[in-house]
Coordinates of C-alpha atoms in Angstrom, one line a residue:
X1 CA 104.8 122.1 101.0
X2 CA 108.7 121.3 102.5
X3 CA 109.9 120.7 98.8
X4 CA 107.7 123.2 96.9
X5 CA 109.2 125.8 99.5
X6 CA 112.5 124.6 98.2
X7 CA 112.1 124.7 94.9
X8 CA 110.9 128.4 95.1
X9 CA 114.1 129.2 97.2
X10 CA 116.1 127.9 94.8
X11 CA 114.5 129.7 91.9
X12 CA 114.4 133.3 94.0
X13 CA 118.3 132.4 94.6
X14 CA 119.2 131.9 91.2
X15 CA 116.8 134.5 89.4
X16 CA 115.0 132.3 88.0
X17 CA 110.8 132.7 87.5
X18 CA 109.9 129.4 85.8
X19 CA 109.8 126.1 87.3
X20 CA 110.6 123.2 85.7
X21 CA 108.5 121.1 84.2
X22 CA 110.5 118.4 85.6
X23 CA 110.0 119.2 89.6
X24 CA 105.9 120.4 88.9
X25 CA 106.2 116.4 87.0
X26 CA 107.9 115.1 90.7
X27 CA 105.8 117.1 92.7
X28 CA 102.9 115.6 90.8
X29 CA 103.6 112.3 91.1
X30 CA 105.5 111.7 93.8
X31 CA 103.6 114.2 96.4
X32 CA 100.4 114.2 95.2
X33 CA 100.6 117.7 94.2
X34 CA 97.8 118.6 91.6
X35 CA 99.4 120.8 89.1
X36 CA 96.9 123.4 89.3
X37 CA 97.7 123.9 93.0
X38 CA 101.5 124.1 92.1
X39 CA 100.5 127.2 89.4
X40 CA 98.1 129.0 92.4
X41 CA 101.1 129.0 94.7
X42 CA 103.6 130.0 92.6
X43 CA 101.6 132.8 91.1
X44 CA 101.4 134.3 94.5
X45 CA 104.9 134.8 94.3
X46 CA 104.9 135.7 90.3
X47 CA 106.3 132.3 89.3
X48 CA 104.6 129.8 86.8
X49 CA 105.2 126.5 85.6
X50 CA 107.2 125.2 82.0
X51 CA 104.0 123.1 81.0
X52 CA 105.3 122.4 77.9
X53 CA 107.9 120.3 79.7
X54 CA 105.4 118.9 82.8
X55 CA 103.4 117.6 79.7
X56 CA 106.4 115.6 78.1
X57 CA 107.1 114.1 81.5
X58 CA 102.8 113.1 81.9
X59 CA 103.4 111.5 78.3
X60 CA 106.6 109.7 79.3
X61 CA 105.1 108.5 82.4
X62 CA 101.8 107.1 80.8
X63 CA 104.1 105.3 78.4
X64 CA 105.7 103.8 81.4
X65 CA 102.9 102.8 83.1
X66 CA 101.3 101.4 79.8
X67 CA 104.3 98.6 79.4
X68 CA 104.3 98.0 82.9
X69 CA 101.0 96.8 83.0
X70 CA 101.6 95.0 79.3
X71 CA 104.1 93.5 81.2
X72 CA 102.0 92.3 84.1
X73 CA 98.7 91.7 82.3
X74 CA 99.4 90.0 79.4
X75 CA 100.9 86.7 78.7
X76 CA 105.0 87.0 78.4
X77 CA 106.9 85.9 75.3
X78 CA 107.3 82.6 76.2
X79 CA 103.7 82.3 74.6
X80 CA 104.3 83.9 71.5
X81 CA 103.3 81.5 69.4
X82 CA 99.8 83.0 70.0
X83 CA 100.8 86.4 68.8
X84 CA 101.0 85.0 65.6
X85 CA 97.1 83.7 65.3
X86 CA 95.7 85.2 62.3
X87 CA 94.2 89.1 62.9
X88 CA 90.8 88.2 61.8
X89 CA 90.2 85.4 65.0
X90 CA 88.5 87.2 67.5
X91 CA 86.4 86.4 70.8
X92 CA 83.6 88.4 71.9
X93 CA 83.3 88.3 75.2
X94 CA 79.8 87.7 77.1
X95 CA 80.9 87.7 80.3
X96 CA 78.9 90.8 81.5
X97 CA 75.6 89.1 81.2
X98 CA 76.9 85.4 81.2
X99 CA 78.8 83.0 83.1
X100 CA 77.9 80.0 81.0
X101 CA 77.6 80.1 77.7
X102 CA 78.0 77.8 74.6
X103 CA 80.8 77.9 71.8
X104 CA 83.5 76.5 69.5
X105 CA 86.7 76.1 69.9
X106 CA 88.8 77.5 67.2
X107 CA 92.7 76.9 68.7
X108 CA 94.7 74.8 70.3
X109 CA 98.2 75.6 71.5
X110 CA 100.5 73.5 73.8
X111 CA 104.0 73.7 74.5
X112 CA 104.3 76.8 72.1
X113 CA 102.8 74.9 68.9
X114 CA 99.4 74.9 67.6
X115 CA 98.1 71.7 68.1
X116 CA 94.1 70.4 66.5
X117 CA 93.9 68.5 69.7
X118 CA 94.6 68.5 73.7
X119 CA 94.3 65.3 75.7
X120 CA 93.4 64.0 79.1
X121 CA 96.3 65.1 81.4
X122 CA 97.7 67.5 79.3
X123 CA 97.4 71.3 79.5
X124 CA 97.8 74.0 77.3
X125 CA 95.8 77.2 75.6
X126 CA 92.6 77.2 74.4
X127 CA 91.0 80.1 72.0
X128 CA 86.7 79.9 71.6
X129 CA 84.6 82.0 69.5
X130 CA 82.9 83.8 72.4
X131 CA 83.7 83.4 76.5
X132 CA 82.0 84.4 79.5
X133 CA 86.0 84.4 81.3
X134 CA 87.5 87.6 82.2
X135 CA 91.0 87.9 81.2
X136 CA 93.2 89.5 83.7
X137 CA 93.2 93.3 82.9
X138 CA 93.2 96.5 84.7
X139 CA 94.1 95.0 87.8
X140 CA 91.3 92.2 88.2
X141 CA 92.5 88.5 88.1
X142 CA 91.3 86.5 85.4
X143 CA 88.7 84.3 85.8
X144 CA 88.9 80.5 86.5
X145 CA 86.5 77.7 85.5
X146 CA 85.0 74.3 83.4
X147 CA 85.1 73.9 79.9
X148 CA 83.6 70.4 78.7
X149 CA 81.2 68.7 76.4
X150 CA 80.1 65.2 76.1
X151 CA 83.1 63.7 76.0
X152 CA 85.6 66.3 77.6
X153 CA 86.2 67.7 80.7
X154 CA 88.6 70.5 81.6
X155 CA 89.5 72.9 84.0
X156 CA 90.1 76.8 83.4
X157 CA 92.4 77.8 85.7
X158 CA 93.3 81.0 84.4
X159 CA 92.1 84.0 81.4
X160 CA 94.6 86.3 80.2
X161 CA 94.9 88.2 76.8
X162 CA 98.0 87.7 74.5
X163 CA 100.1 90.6 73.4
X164 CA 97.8 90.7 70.3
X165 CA 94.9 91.2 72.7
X166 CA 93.1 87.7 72.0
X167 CA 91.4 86.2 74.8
X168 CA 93.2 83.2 75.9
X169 CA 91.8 80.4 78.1
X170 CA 95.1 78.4 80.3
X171 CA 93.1 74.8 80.7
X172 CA 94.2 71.3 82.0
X173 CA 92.7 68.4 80.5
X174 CA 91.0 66.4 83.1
X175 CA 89.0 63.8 80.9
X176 CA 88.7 62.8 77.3
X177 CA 89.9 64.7 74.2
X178 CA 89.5 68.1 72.8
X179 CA 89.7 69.3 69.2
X180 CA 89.8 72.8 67.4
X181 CA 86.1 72.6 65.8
X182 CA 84.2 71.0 69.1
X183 CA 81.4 72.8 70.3
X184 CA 81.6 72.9 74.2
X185 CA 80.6 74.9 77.3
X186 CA 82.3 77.6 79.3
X187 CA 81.4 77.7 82.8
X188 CA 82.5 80.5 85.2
X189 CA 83.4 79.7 88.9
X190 CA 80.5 82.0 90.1
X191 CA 80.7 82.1 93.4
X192 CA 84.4 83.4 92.9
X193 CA 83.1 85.6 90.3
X194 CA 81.3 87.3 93.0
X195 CA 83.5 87.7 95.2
X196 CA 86.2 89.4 92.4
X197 CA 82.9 91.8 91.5
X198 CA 82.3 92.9 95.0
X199 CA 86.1 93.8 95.6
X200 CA 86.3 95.3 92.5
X201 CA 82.8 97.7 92.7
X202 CA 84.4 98.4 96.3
X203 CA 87.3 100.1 94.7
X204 CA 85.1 102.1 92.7
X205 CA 83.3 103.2 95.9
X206 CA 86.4 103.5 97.8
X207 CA 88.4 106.0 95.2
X208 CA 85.8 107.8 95.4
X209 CA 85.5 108.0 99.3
X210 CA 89.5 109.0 99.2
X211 CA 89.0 112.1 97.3
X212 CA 86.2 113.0 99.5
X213 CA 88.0 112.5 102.6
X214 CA 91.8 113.3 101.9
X215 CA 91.2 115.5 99.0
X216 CA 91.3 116.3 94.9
X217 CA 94.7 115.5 94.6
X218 CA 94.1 111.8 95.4
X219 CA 94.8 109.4 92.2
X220 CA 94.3 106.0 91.6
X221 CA 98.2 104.3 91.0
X222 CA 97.8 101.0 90.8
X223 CA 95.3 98.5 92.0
X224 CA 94.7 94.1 92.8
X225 CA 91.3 92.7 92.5
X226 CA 90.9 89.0 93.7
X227 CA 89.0 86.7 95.1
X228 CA 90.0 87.3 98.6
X229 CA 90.6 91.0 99.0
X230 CA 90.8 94.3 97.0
X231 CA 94.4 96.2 96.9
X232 CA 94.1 100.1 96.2
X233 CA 96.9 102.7 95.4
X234 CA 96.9 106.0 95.3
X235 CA 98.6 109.8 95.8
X236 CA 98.8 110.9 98.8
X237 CA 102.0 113.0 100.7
X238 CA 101.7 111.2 104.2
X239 CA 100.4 108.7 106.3
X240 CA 96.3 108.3 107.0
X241 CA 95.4 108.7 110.6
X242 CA 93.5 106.5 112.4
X243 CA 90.5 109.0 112.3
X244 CA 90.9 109.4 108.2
X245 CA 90.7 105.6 108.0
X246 CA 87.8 105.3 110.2
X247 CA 86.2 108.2 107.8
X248 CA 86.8 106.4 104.7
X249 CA 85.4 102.8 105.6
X250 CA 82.1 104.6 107.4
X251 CA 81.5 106.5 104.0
X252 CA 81.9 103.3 101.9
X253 CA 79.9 101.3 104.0
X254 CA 77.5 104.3 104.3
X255 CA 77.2 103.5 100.4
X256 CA 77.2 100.4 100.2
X257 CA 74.1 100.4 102.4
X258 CA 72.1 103.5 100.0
X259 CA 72.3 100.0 97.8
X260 CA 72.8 101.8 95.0
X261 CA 72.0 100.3 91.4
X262 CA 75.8 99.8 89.4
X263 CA 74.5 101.4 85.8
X264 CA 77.2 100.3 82.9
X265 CA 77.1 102.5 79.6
X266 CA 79.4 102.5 76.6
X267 CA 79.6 106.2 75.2
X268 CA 82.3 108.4 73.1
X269 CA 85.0 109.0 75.4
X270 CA 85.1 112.8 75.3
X271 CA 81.3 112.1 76.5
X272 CA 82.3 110.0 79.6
X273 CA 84.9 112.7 80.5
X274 CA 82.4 115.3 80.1
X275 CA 79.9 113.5 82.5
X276 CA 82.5 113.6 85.1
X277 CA 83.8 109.9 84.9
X278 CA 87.1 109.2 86.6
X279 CA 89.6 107.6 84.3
X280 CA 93.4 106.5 85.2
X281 CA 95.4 109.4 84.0
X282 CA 98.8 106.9 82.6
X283 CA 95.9 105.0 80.3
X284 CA 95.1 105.0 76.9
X285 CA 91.6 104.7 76.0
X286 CA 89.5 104.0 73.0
X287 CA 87.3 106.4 71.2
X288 CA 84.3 104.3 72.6
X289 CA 84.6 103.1 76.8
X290 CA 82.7 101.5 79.3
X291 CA 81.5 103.8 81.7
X292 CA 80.5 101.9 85.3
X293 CA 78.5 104.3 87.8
X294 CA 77.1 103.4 91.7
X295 CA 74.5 105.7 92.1
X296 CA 75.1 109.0 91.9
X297 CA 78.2 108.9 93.9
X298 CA 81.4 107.0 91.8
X299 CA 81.1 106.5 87.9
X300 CA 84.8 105.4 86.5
X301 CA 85.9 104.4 83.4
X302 CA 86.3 100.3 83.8
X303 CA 86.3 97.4 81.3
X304 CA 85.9 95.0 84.6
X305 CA 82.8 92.9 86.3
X306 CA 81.1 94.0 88.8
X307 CA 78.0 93.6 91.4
X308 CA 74.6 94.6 90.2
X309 CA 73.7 96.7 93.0
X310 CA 76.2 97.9 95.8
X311 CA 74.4 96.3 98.9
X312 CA 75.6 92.8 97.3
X313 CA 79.4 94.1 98.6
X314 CA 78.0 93.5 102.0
X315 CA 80.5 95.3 104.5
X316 CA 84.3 96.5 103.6
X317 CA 86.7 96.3 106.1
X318 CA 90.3 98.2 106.2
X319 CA 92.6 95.8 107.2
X320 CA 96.0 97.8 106.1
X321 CA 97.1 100.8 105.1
X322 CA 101.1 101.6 104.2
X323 CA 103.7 103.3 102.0
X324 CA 104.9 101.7 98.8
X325 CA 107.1 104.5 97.4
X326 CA 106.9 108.5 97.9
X327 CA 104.0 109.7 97.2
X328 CA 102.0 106.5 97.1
X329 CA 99.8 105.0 99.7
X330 CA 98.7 101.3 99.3
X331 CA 95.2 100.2 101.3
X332 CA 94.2 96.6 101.7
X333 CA 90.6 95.6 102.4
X334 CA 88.2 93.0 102.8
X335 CA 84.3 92.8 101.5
X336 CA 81.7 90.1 101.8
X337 CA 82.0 86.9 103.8
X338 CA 85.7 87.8 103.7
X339 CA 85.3 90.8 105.8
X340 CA 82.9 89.2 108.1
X341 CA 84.9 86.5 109.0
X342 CA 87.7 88.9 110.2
X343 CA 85.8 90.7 111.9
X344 CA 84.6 87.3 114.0
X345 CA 88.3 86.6 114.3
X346 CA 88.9 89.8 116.3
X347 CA 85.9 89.2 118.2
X348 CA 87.0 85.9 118.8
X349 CA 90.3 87.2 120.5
X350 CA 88.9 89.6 122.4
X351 CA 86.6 86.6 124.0
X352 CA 90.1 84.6 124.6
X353 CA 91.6 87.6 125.8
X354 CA 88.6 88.3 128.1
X355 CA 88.8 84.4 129.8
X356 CA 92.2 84.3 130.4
X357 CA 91.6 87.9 131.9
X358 CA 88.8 86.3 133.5
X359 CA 86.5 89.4 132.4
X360 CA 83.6 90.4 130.5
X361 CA 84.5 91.5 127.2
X362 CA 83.2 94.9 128.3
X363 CA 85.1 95.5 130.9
X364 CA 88.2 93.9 128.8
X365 CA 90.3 96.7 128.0
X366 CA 90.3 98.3 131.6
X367 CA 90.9 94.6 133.0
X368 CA 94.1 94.3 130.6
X369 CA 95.1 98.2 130.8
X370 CA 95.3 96.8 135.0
X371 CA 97.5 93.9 134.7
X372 CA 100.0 95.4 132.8
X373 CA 100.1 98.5 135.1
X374 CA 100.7 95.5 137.7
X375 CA 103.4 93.7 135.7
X376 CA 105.0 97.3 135.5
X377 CA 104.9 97.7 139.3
X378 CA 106.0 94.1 139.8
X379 CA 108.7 94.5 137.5
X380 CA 110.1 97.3 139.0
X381 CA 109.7 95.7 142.3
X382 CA 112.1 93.2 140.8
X383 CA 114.7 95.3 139.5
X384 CA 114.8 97.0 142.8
X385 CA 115.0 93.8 144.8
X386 CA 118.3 93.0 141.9
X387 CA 119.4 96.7 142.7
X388 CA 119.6 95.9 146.8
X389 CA 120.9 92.4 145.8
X390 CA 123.9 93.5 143.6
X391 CA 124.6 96.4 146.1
X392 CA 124.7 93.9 149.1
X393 CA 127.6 91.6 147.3
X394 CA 129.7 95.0 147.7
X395 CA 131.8 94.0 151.0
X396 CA 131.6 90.3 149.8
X397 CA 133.4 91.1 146.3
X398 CA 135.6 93.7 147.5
X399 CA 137.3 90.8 150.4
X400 CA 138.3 88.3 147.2
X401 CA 140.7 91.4 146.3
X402 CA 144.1 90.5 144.9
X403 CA 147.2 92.7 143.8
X404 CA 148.9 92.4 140.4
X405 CA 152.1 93.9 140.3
X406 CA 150.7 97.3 142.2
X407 CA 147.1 97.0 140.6
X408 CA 143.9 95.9 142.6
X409 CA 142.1 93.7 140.6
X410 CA 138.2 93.4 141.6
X411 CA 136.4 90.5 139.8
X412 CA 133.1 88.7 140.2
X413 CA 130.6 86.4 138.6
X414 CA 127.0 87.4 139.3
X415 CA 123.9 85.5 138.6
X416 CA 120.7 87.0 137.3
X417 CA 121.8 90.7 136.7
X418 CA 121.0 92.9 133.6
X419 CA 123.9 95.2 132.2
X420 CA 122.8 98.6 134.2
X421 CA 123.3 97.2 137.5
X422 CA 126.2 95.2 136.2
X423 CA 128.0 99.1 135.3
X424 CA 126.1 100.4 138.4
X425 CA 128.1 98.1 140.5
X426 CA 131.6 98.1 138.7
X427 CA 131.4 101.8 139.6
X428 CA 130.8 101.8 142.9
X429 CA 133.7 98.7 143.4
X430 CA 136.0 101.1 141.4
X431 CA 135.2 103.9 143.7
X432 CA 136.5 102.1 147.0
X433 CA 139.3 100.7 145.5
X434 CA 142.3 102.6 144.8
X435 CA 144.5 101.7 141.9
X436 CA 142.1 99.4 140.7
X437 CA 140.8 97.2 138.0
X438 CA 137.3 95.6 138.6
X439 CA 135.8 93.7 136.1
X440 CA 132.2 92.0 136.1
X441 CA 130.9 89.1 134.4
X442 CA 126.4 88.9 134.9
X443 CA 124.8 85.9 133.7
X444 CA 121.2 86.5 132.5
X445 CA 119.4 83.4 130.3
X446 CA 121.9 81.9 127.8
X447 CA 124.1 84.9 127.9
X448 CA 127.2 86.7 129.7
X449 CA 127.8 90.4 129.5
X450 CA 131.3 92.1 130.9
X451 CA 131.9 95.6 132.2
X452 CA 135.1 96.5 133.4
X453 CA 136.1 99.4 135.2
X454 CA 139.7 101.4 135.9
X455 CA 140.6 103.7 138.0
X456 CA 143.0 107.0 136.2
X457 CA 146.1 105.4 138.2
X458 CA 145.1 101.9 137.2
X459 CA 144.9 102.8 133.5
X460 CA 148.6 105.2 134.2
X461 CA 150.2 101.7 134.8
X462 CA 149.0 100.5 131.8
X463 CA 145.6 98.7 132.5
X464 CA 143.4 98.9 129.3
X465 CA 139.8 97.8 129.8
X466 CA 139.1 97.6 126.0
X467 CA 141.7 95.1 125.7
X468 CA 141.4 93.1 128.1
X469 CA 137.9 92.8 127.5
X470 CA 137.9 92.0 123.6
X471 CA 140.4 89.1 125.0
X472 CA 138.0 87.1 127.9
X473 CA 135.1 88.1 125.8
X474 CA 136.5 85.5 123.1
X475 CA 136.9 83.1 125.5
X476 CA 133.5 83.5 126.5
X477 CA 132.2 83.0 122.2
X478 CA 131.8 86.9 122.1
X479 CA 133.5 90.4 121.1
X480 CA 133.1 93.4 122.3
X481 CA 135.9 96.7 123.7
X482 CA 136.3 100.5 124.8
X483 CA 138.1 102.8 126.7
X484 CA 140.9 102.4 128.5
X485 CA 138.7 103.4 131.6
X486 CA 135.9 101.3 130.7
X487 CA 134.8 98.8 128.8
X488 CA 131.9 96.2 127.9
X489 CA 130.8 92.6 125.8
X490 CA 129.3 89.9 125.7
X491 CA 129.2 86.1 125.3
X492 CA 127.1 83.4 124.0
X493 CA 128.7 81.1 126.2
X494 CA 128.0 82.1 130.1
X495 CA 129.4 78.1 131.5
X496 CA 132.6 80.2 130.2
X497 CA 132.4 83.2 131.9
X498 CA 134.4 82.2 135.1
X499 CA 137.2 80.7 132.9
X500 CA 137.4 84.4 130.9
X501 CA 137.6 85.9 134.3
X502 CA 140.7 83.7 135.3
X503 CA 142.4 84.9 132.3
X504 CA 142.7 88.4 133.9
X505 CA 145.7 87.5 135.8
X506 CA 147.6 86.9 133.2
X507 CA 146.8 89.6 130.7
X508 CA 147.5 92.3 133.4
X509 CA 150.8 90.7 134.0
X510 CA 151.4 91.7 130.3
X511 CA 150.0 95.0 130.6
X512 CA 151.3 96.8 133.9
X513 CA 154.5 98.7 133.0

């Protein structure tokens, strides 16, 4: 509400009782403010909304979105030699009811040329008559596979559709030779089929689940369907609590359970919309679209594959959720095998954590909750102990005392203390001696740190702590400065701190009017 509140600031200071179309466009799409909310608050106040100009900015947007995802679908213009296969080839694909299916090739292309044939080792681009390979589109990876008859074998490593929209099969030739004209079969990897449908009949569930939970305003912007995991975006102004999250993966899992059947219809578009199918707002559809439903709860607008009946997603597990830009929140989450195995994996540390705690796993959390509270208390124990240690070395580093032309210089080289009872101690040393100059070198690990410390009538003879430090602390392979009261560094090389500290002598000689 921050930049809506803003806005209207701005408009009441300059007189002004339309908002751009521009900032409703920004609040929109980078907030996750649903235009209709924008009007009802602003009417409130007698304002209202240029929609003329929010429209152009929805229109230049979807063309945005449009090319990026031509961009990212489709196959680049390093393959253009397939946009220029003739208008009237065409593959229909079976791949909703078949993941093995008979056909004939009708092109060959490798290394940008159409070839008639492809050979054992080589790879290159394959078009068939009809497929049961999903080409990467709407953010599910293409499918991967076999192609081979009796005297060819191939792999299908990848489906993707040319700029001209024809399905295009990206093989390797493992055995034999193919030509355009052989009749072969198209075999689906189905078990990774599966897996792709599950994810993506999860993201169904899930954008439904977000508008339920977080509210209207939440969009679909973007989305990764794989193999391995499912990748959702989507508008929404701030961070999901740990509560939200738990919601949303209880009321997609509550779903998945109802085993719900997934119903596909093809129907006019204006049809699906008035049914109450959820479509990405940035896309252009045909007249005629494939309308995928679970149950009664999500039904989208979705060329992809999916699972026949919900319960086959198994479980779906949340296993991030993040910012990718203003306005858009990005979840990543398992289903399947892939989400069980996580899930044993967690379990699985909490049994390692519980052994080495020497625990049940029950009583884990409180067993590990204690130890650290121990550490804490031992580690303040320590620091104390350090604290009584440093403070004890008073008398001893005050006796190795020397004067420098009417300056008291104060240094020592202490082993095992941290910065803040490195300064604690330089100030107390500077306390008891008058006129002086005390500077500390602390070793801790593979590191030196300084502090030095000068008294006002020090400093009026012309002690300077921040030069004299940046000087030893080179010595010491380090930088550092300050005041000429005070002044810190440090060094990579501590073997070199004692050496830096015997350079003091001679710098003050410089300095001391």
């Amino acid at each position: 509400m921050t930049i809506l509140n803003a806005y209207i600031k701005e408009m009441t200071d300059n007189n002004q009782s339309v908002l751009s179309g521009e900032n409703a466009f920004k609040l929109y799409d980078t907030y996750g403010f649903p235009l209709e909310l924008t009007e009802e608050i602003l009417e409130e106040k007698n304002l209202k909304v240029d929609k003329d100009e929010f429209n152009n900015e929805m229109e230049s947007q979807r063309t945005r979105a449009r090319n990026a995802r031509s961009e990212s679908n489709y196959m680049g213009a390093e393959e253009n030699i397939l946009n220029k296969i003739d208008s009237g080839v065409e593959t229909r694909f079976v791949g909703y009811s078949e993941t093995r299916t008979e056909t004939v090739v009708e092109i060959i292309s490798k290394e940008n040329e159409f070839v008639h044939s492809i050979e054992q080792g080589e790879e290159g681009f394959v078009l068939t008559e009809k497929t049961p390979f999903y080409a990467e589109m709407g953010g599910q990876v293409g499918d991967t596979g076999l192609i081979y008859n009796e005297s060819f074998e191939g792999e299908v490593f990848d489906c993707k559709k040319s700029i001209a929209g024809k399905i295009v099969h990206v093989i390797k030739a493992k055995k034999g030779q193919l030509k355009t004209g052989d009749s072969v079969i198209l075999e689906v990897n189905n078990e990774r089929r599966q897996n792709i449908c599950r994810n993506h009949t999860a993201t169904h569930i899930l954008h439904k689940a977000l508008k339920t939970i977080l509210g209207d305003h939440v969009n679909q912007a973007g989305s990764l369907v794989d193999k391995d995991k499912l990748r959702f975006d989507f508008t929404h102004f701030s961070s999901l609590t740990d509560e939200e999250i738990e919601n949303i993966e209880e009321l997609v899992n509550k779903e998945i359970m109802e085993a719900y059947m997934v119903d596909t219809q093809e129907m006019e578009l204006e049809d699906a919309k008035k049914a109450g199918a959820m479509a990405l707002f940035d896309e252009k559809y045909a007249d005629k679209v494939r309308v995928v439903s679970v149950g009664d709860f999500s039904k989208e607008l979705c060329g992809g594959t999916h699972v026949k009946n919900s319960g086959q997603i198994g479980m779906f597990k949340i296993i991030s959720e993040s910012g990718i830009a203003a306005g858009i929140r990005r979840i990543e989450a398992l289903t399947g095998v892939n989400a069980l195995k996580y899930m044993e994996e967690k379990t699985d540390i909490i049994k390692e954590g519980a052994n080495i705690l020497k625990s049940s796993e029950k009583e884990f959390i409180r067993k590990l909750t204690s130890v650290v509270n121990e550490l804490k208390e031992k580690e303040k124990e320590i620091n104390d102990l350090k604290h009584k240690l440093v403070a004890g070395a008073e008398d001893e580093i005050l006796s190795s005392m020397v004067n420098i032309k009417g300056v008291n210089l104060i240094t020592a080289k202490l082993d095992g203390v941290d910065t803040n009872s490195l300064r604690d101690l330089a100030e107390k040393l500077r306390s008891k001696a008058k006129d002086g100059l005390v500077v500390l070198a602390g070793i801790s690990e593979d590191k030196v740190n300084f502090v030095a410390m000068a008294s006002k009538e020090a400093v009026s003879k012309g002690v300077h702590c921040g030069k004299i430090i940046k000087e030893i602390a080179a010595i010491a392979g380090g930088g550092g400065g300050g005041r000429p009261d005070m002044a810190q560094a440090g060094g990579k090389l501590p073997e070199k701190a004692q050496e830096a500290l015997n350079k003091i002598v001679t710098i003050l000689e410089t300095l001391i009017k």
